[in-house]
Coordinates of C-alpha atoms and ligand atoms in Angstrom, one line a residue:
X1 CA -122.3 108.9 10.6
X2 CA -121.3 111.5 13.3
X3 CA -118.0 109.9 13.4
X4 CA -116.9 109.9 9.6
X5 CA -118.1 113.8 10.0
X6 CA -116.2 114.8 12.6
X7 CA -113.2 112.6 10.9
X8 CA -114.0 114.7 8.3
X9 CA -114.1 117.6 9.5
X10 CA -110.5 117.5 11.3
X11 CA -109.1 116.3 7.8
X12 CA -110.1 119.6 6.7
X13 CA -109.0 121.5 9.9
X14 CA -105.5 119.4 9.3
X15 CA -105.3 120.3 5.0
X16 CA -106.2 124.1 5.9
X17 CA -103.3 124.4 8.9
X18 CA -101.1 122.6 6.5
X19 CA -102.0 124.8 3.7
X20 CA -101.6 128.2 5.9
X21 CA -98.2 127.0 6.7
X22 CA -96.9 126.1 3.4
X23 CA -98.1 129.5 2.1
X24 CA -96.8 131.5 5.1
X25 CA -93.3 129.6 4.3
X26 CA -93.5 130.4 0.8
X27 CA -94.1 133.9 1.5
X28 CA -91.6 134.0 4.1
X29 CA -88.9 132.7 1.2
X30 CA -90.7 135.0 -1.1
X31 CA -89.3 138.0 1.3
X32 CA -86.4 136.7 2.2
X33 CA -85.5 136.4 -1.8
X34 CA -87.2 139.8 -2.0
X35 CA -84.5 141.2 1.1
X36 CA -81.7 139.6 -0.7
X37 CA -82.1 140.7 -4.6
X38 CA -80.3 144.2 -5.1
X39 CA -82.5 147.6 -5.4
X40 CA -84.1 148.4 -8.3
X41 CA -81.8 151.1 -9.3
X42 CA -78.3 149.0 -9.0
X43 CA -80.5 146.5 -11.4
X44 CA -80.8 148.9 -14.1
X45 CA -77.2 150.2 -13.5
X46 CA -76.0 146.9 -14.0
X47 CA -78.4 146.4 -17.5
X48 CA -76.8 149.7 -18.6
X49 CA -73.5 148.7 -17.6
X50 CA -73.6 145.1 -19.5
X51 CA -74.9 147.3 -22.6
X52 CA -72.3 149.8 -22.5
X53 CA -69.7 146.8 -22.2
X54 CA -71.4 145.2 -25.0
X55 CA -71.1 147.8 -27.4
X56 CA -75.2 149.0 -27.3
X57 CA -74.4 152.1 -26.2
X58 CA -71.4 153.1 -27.9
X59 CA -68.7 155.5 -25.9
X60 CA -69.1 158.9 -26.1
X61 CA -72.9 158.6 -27.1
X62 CA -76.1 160.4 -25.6
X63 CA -77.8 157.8 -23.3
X64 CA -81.9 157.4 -23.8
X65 CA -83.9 160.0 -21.1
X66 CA -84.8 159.1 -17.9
X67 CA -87.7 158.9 -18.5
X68 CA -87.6 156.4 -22.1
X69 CA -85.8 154.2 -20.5
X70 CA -88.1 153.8 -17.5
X71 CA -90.6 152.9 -20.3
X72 CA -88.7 150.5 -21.5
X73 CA -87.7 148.8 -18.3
X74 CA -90.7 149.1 -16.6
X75 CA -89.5 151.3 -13.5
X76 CA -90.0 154.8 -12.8
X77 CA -87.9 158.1 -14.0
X78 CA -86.4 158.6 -10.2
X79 CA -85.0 154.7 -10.3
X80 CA -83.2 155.6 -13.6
X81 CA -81.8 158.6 -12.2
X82 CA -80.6 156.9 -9.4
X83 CA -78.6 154.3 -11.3
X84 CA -77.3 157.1 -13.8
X85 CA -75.9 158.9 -10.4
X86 CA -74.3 155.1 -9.4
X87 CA -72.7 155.0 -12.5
X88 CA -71.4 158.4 -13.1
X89 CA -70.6 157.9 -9.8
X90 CA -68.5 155.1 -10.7
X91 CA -67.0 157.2 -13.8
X92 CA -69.1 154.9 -15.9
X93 CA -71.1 157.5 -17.7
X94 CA -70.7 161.4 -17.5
X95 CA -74.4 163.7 -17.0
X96 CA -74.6 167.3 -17.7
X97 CA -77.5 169.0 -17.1
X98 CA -79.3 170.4 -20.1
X99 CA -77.4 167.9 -22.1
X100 CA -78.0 164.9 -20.4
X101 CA -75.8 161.4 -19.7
X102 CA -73.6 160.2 -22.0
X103 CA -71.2 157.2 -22.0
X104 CA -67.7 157.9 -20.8
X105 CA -65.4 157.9 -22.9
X106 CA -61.5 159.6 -23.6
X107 CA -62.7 161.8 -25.7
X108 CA -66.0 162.6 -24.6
X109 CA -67.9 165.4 -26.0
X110 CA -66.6 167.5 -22.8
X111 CA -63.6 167.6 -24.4
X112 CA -64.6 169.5 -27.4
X113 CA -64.8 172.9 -26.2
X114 CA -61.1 173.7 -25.3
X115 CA -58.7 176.9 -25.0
X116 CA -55.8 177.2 -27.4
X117 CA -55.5 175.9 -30.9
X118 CA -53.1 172.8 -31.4
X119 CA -51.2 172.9 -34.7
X120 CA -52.7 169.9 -35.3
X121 CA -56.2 170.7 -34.8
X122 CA -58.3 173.9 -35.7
X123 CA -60.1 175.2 -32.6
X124 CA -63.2 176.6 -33.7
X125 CA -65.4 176.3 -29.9
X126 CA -63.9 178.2 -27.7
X127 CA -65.1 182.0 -27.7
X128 CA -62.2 184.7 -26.7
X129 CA -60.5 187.5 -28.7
X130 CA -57.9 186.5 -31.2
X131 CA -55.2 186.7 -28.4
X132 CA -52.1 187.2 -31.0
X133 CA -53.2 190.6 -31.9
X134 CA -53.5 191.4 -28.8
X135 CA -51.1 189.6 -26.5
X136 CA -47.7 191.9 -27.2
X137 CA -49.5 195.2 -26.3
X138 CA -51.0 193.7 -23.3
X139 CA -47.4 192.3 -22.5
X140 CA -46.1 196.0 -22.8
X141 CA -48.9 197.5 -21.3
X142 CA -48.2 195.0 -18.0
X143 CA -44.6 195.6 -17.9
X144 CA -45.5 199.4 -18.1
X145 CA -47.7 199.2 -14.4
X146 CA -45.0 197.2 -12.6
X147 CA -42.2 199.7 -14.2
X148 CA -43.7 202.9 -12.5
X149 CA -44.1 203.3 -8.9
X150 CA -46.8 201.6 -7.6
X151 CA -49.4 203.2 -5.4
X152 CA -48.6 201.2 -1.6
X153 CA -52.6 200.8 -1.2
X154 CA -52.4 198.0 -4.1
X155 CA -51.0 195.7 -1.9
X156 CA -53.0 196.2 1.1
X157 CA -56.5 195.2 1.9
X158 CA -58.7 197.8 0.3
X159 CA -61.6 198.9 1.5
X160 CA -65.2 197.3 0.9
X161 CA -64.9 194.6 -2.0
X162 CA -62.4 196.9 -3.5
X163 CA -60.8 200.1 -4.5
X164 CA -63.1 203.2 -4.8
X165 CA -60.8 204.3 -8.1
X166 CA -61.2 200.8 -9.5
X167 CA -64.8 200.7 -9.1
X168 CA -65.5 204.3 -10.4
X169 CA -63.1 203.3 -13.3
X170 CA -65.3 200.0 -14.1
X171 CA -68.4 202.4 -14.8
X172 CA -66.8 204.0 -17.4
X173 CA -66.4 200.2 -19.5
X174 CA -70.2 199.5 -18.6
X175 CA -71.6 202.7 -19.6
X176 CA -69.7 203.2 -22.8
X177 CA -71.7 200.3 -23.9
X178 CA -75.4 200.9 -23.1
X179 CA -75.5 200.9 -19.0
X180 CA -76.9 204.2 -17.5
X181 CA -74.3 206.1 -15.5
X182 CA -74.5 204.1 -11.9
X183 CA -73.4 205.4 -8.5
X184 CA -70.0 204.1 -7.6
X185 CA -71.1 202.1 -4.5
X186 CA -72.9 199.9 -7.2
X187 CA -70.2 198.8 -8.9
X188 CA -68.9 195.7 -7.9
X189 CA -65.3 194.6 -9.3
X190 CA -65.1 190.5 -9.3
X191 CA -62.8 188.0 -11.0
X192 CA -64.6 187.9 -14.6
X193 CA -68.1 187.8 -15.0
X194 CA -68.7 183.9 -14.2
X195 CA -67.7 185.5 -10.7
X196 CA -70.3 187.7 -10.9
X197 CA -73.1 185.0 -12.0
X198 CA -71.8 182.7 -9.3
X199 CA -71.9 185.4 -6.7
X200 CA -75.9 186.4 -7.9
X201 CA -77.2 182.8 -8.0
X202 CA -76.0 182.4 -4.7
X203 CA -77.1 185.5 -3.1
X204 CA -80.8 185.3 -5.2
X205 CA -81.4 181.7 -5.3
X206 CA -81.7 179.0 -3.0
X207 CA -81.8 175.3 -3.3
X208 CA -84.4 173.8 -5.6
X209 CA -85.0 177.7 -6.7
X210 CA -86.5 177.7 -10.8
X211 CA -83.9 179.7 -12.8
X212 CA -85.3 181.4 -16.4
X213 CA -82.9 181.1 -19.1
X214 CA -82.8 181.8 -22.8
X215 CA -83.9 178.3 -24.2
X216 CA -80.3 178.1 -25.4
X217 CA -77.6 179.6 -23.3
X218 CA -74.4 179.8 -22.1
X219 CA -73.0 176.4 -20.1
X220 CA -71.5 178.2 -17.5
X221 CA -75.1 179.5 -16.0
X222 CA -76.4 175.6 -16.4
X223 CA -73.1 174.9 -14.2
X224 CA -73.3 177.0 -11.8
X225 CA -77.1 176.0 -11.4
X226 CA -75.6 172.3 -11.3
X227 CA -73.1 173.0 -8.3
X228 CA -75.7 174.6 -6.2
X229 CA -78.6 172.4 -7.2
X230 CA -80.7 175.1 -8.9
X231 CA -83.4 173.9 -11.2
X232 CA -83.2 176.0 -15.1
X233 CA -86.3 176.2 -17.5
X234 CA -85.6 177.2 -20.8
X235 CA -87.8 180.5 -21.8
X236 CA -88.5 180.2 -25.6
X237 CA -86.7 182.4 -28.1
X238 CA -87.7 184.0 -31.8
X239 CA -85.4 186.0 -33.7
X240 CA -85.1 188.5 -31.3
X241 CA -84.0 186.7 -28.4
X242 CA -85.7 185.5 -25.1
X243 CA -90.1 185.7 -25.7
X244 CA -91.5 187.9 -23.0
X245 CA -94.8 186.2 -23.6
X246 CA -93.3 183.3 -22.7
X247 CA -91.2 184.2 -19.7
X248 CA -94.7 185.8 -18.3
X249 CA -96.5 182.6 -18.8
X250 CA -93.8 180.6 -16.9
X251 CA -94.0 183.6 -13.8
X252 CA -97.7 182.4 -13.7
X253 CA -96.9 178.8 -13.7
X254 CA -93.8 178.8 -11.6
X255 CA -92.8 182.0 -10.5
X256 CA -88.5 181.7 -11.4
X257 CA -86.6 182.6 -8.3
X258 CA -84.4 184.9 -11.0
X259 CA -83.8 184.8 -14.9
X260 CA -81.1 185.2 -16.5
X261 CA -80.6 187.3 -20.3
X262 CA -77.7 187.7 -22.6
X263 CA -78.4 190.8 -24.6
X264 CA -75.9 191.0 -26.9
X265 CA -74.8 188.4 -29.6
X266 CA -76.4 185.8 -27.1
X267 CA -74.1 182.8 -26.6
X268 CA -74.8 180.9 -28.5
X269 CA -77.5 181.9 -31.2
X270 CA -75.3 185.2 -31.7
X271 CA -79.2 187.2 -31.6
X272 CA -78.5 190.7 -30.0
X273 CA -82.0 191.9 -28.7
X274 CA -83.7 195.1 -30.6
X275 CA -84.3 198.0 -28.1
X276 CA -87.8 197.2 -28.2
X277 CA -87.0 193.6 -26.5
X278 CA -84.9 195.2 -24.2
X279 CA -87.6 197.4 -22.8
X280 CA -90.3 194.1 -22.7
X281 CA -88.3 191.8 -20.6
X282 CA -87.8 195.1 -18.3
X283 CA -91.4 195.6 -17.8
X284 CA -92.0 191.6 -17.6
X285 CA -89.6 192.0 -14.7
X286 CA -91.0 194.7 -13.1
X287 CA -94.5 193.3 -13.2
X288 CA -93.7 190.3 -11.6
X289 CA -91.3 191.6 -9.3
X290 CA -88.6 189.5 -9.9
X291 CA -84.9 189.8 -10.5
X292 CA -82.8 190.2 -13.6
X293 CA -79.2 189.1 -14.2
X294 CA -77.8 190.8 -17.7
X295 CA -75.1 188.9 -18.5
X296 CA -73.8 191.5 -21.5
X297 CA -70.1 190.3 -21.9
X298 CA -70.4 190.7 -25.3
X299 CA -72.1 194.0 -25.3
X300 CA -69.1 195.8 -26.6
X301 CA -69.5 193.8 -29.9
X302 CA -72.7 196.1 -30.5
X303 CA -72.3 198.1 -34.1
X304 CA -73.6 200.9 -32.0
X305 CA -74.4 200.6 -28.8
X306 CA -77.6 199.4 -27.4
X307 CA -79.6 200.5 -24.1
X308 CA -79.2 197.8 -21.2
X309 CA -81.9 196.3 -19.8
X310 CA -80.8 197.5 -16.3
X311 CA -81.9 201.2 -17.8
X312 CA -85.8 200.0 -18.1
X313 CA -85.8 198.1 -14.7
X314 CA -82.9 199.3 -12.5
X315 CA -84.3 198.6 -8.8
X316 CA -84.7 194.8 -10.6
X317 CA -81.9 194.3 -13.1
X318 CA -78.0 193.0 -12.3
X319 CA -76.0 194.3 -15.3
X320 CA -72.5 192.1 -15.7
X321 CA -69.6 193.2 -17.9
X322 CA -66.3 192.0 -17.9
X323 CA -62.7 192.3 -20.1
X324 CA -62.5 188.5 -20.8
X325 CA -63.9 189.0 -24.2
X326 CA -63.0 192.4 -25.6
X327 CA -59.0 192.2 -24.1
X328 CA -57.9 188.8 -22.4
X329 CA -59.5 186.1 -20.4
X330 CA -56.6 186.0 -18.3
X331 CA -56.8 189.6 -16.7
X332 CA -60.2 188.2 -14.8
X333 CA -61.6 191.4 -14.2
X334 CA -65.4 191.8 -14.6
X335 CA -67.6 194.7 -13.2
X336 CA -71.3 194.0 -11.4
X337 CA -73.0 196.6 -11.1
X338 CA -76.6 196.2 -8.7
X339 CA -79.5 197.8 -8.0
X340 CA -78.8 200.7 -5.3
X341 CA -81.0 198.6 -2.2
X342 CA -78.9 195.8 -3.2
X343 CA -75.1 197.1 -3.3
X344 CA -74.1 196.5 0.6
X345 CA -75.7 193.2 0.5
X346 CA -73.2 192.0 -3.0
X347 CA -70.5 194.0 -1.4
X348 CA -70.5 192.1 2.1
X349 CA -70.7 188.7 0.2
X350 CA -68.0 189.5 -2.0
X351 CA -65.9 190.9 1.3
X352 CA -67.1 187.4 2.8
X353 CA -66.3 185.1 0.0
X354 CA -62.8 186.1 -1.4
X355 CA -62.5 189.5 0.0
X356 CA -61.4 191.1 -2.8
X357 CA -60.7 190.3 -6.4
X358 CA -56.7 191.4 -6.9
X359 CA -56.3 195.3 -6.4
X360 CA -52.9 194.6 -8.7
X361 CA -54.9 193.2 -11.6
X362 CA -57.5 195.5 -11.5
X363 CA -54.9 198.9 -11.0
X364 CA -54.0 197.1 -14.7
X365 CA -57.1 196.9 -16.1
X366 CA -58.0 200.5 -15.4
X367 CA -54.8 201.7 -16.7
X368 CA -56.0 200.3 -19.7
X369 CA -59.3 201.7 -19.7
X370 CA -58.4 204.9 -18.6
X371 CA -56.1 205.3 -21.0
X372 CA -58.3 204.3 -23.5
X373 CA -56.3 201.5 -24.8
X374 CA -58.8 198.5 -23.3
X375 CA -61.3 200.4 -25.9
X376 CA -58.9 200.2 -28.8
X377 CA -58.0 196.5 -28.4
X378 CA -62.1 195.8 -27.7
X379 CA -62.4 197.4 -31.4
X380 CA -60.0 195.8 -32.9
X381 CA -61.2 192.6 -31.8
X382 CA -64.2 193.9 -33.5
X383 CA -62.9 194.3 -37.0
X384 CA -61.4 190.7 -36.8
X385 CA -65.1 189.5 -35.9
X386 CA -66.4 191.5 -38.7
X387 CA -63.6 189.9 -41.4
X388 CA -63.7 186.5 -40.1
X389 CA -67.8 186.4 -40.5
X390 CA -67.3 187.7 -43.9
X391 CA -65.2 184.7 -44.4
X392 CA -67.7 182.5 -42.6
X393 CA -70.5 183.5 -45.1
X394 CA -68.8 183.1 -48.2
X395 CA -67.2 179.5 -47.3
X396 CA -70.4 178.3 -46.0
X397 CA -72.8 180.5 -47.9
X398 CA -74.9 177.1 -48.4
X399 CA -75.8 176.4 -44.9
X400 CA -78.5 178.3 -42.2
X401 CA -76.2 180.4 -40.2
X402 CA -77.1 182.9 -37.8
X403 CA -74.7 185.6 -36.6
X404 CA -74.6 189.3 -36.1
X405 CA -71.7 190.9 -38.7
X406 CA -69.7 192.1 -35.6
X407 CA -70.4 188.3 -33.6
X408 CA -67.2 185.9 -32.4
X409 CA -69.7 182.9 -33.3
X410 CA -72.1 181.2 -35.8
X411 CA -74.8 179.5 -34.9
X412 CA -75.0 176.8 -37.5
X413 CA -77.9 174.5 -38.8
X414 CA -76.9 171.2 -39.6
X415 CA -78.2 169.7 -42.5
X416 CA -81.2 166.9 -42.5
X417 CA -78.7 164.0 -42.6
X418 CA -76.2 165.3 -39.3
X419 CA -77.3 165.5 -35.2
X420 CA -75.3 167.6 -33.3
X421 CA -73.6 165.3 -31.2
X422 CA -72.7 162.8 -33.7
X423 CA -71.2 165.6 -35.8
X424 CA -69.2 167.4 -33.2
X425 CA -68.0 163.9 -32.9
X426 CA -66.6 163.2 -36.2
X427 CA -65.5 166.7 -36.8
X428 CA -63.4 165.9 -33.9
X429 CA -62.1 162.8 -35.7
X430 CA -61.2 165.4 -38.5
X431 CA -59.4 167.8 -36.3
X432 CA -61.9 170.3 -36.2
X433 CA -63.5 171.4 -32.5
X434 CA -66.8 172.5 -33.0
X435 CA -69.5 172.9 -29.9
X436 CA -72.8 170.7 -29.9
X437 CA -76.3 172.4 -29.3
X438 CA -76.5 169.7 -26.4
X439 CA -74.0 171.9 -24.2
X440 CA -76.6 174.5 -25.0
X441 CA -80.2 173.3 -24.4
X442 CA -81.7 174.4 -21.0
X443 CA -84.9 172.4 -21.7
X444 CA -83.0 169.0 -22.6
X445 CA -84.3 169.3 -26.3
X446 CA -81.2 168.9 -28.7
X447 CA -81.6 170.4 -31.5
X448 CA -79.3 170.1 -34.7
X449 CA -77.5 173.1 -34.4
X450 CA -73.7 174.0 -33.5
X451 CA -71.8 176.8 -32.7
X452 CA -68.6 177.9 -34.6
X453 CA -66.2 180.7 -33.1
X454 CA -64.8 182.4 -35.7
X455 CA -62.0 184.0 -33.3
X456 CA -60.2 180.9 -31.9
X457 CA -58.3 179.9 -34.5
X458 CA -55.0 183.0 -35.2
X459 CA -54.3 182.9 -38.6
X460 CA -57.0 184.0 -40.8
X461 CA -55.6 181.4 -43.7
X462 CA -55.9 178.4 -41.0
X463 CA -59.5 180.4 -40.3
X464 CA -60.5 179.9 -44.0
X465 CA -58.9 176.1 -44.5
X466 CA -60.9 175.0 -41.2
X467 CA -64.2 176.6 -42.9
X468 CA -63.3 174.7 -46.0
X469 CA -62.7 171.4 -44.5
X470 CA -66.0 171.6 -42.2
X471 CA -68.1 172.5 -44.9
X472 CA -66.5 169.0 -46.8
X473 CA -67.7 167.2 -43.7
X474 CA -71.5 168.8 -43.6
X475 CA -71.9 167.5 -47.4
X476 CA -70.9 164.0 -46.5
X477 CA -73.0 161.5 -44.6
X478 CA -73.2 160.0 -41.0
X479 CA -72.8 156.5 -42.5
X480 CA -69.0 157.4 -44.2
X481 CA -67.6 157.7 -40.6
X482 CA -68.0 154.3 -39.7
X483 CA -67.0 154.7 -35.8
X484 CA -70.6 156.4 -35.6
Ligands
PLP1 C1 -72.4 184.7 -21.8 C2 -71.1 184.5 -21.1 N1 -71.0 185.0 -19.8 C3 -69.9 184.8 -19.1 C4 -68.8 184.2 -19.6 C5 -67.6 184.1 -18.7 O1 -66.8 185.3 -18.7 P1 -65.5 185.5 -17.8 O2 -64.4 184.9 -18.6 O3 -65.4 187.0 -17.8 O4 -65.8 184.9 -16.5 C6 -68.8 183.7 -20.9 C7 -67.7 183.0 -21.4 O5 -67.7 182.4 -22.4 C8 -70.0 183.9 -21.7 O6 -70.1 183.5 -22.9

């Protein structure tokens, strides 16, 4: 009896050595299988690839959210991201932030917004004066500068960020509309105002830093923030611009490192804050001790001009101006002016970073002001914007615009049927460059909106056949341009 137990017994021992061998095997060839599959991420890259190749996601188009399609695939928001980096590394897929990733394609929607209008196309994104009113007198008014004699300290390394005279001269174009008369060591001169947002998100932010932004607002700040790996939240906005409630609710959840405002005819729901705004995102500012960047290149468009924010909360507030709108991109001259603690710091990093923006340009640029002509030219501009929105309202009286009667855009509601992408894409098809809401959104929440410039575009009869066309297109349907 003994006997057939202990036989037993070791036929037991022998199954269970057998069985912990076979199972560590298994689980050996388990992780060596597991070693040898790709990551996770390069998995989902390769499912997006196969249905981008086989049509799923069609070119051009928004791709789902990080975070839907880590739903749907079962993986987590971070493994998306990584496979949307692999393929836009890979030129697969394009990402914008705000916007979010869309499938590459040759005429993506980054495309869209473009300088200069083709004969065959009507160019209604890109916001700048009507140059050919204005080109010929500036032409002149260059020729002029180089025709008399030149002072010899214009082509010589000035001292600090730039000239004294230049400087002092760049007050006068801020104050005139709204900024309270600065000292001269506060007024910075840099190449256009994108200079001047560049050169204050660097100085005022670091890495990861929260930026606050109008909901909507210009691409170039999401950019920026893009290139130097700044977060943006999107502060809510009502019909007079960015909420204060809002933005004091966000310093009490996250406090933003800096936030960002665009007064006047805000790019690109056109709103120009009341006074009243003005003086509640100062105090906001000043009660949570934070900084302000006024980007107010459009404040010149202003029926009458407005106080600056800078005036409620100047030991906080950066006011920005610049020439690119109200005369000519091309002359790159924009003013910064700071707060007073803050002007040898901005003026050491401008010294450190390009030295100085051209003394030549800028001797130009305040011939122009000086002589009042930069101020003629900014008005004139204004009366085009004025008769061009007139236009704009009749031609497309039955749709939700929003402008200001002296704005270069419209801020257009699509109708029920239309999403923005899908209609900047077949008004592109038409020859018509509009400019989604998606370039827009700092919170990633398209909505159907698009903006219009009502300056791009020289002629004012090509102005008026553009309308005419794009107001064909909003009646019709998605469905009739097949492609989508
Ligand atoms: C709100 C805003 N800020 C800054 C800029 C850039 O201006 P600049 O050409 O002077 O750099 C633009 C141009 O569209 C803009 O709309």
């Amino acid at each position: 009896m003994t006997y057939v137990n202990n036989a037993f017994c070791i036929l037991l021992e022998y199954i269970k050595i057998e069985f912990m061998l076979w199972y560590r095997y298994h689980n050996l060839l388990f992780a060596v299988f597991d070693a040898m599959k790709p990551p996770k991420y390069i998995e989902i890259s390769n499912i997006i690839e196969k249905r981008i190749d086989l049509g799923q996601y069609a070119k051009g188009s928004k791709l789902p959210t990080h975070r839907a399609l880590a739903q749907e695939l079962d993986t987590t928001a971070v493994t998306v991201s990584k496979a949307y980096q692999t393929l836009a590394t890979a030129g697969k897929i394009e990402s914008f932030v705000g916007r979010g990733s869309f499938v590459y394609d040759d005429k993506p929607l980054s495309q869209v917004i473009r300088s200069g209008d083709a004969d065959n196309e009507f160019n209604l994104s890109i916001l700048q004066p009507c140059m050919s009113h204005n080109v010929k007198r500036l032409h002149h008014e260059f020729q002029n500068s180089f025709n008399q004699d030149f002072d010899a300290r214009l082509f010589e390394y000035a001292e600090d960020s730039g000239l004294l005279k230049h400087r002092d001269i760049g007050r006068h174009w801020a104050v005139k509309y709204g900024l309270d008369m600065p000292k001269v060591e506060q007024l910075h001169l840099t190449n256009g105002a994108q200079h001047g947002l560049s050169t204050l998100i660097q100085l005022y932010t670091q890495a990861d830093d929260l930026i606050a932004v109008e909901a909507q607002t210009y691409p170039g700040i999401l950019s920026i923030a893009n290139f130097l790996g700044r977060r943006v939240v999107g502060i809510q906005m009502d019909e007079s611009g960015m909420c204060p409630n809002d933005l004091a609710r966000q310093f009490k959840q996250e406090k933003p490192a800096l936030v960002i405002v665009i007064p006047s005819h805000q790019n690109p729901t056109a709103i120009t804050m009341p006074t009243l705004r003005r003086k509640q995102i100062a105090a906001t500012v000043l009660k949570y001790n934070a900084w302000l960047i006024e980007d107010d290149i459009y404040g010149f468009l202003n029926e009458t001009p407005l106080p600056a924010i800078s005036n409620f909360a100047p030991e906080n507030t950066f006011h920005i101006s610049s020439l690119s709108k109200a005369v000519s991109p091309g002359i790159r001259c924009g003013f910064l002016n700071s707060p007073l603690s803050e002007a040898k710091k901005i003026a050491a990093f401008l010294r450190a970073m390009v030295w100085l923006p051209s003394p030549l340009l800028f001797e130009t640029a305040s011939n122009l002001i000086e002589s009042g002509t930069a101020f003629k030219l900014a008005d004139q501009q204004k009366a085009i914007a004025i008769k061009r929105q007139k236009i704009a309202q009749k031609v497309l009286n039955q749709f939700e615009l929003n402008a200001q009667v002296t704005s270069y855009h419209l801020w257009l509601t699509l109708p029920g049927q239309w999403n923005a992408d899908s209609f900047c894409l077949a008004a592109k098809n038409q020859g018509l460059l509009v400019s989604s809401s998606t370039y827009f959104c700092a919170d990633g929440k398209p909505i159907d909106k698009v903006r219009l410039s009502v300056m791009a575009i020289d002629s004012e009869p090509r102005f008026s056949l553009a309308l005419k066309n794009l107001a064909q297109l909003l009646d019709t349907s998605p469905m009739q341009h097949s492609q989508f």
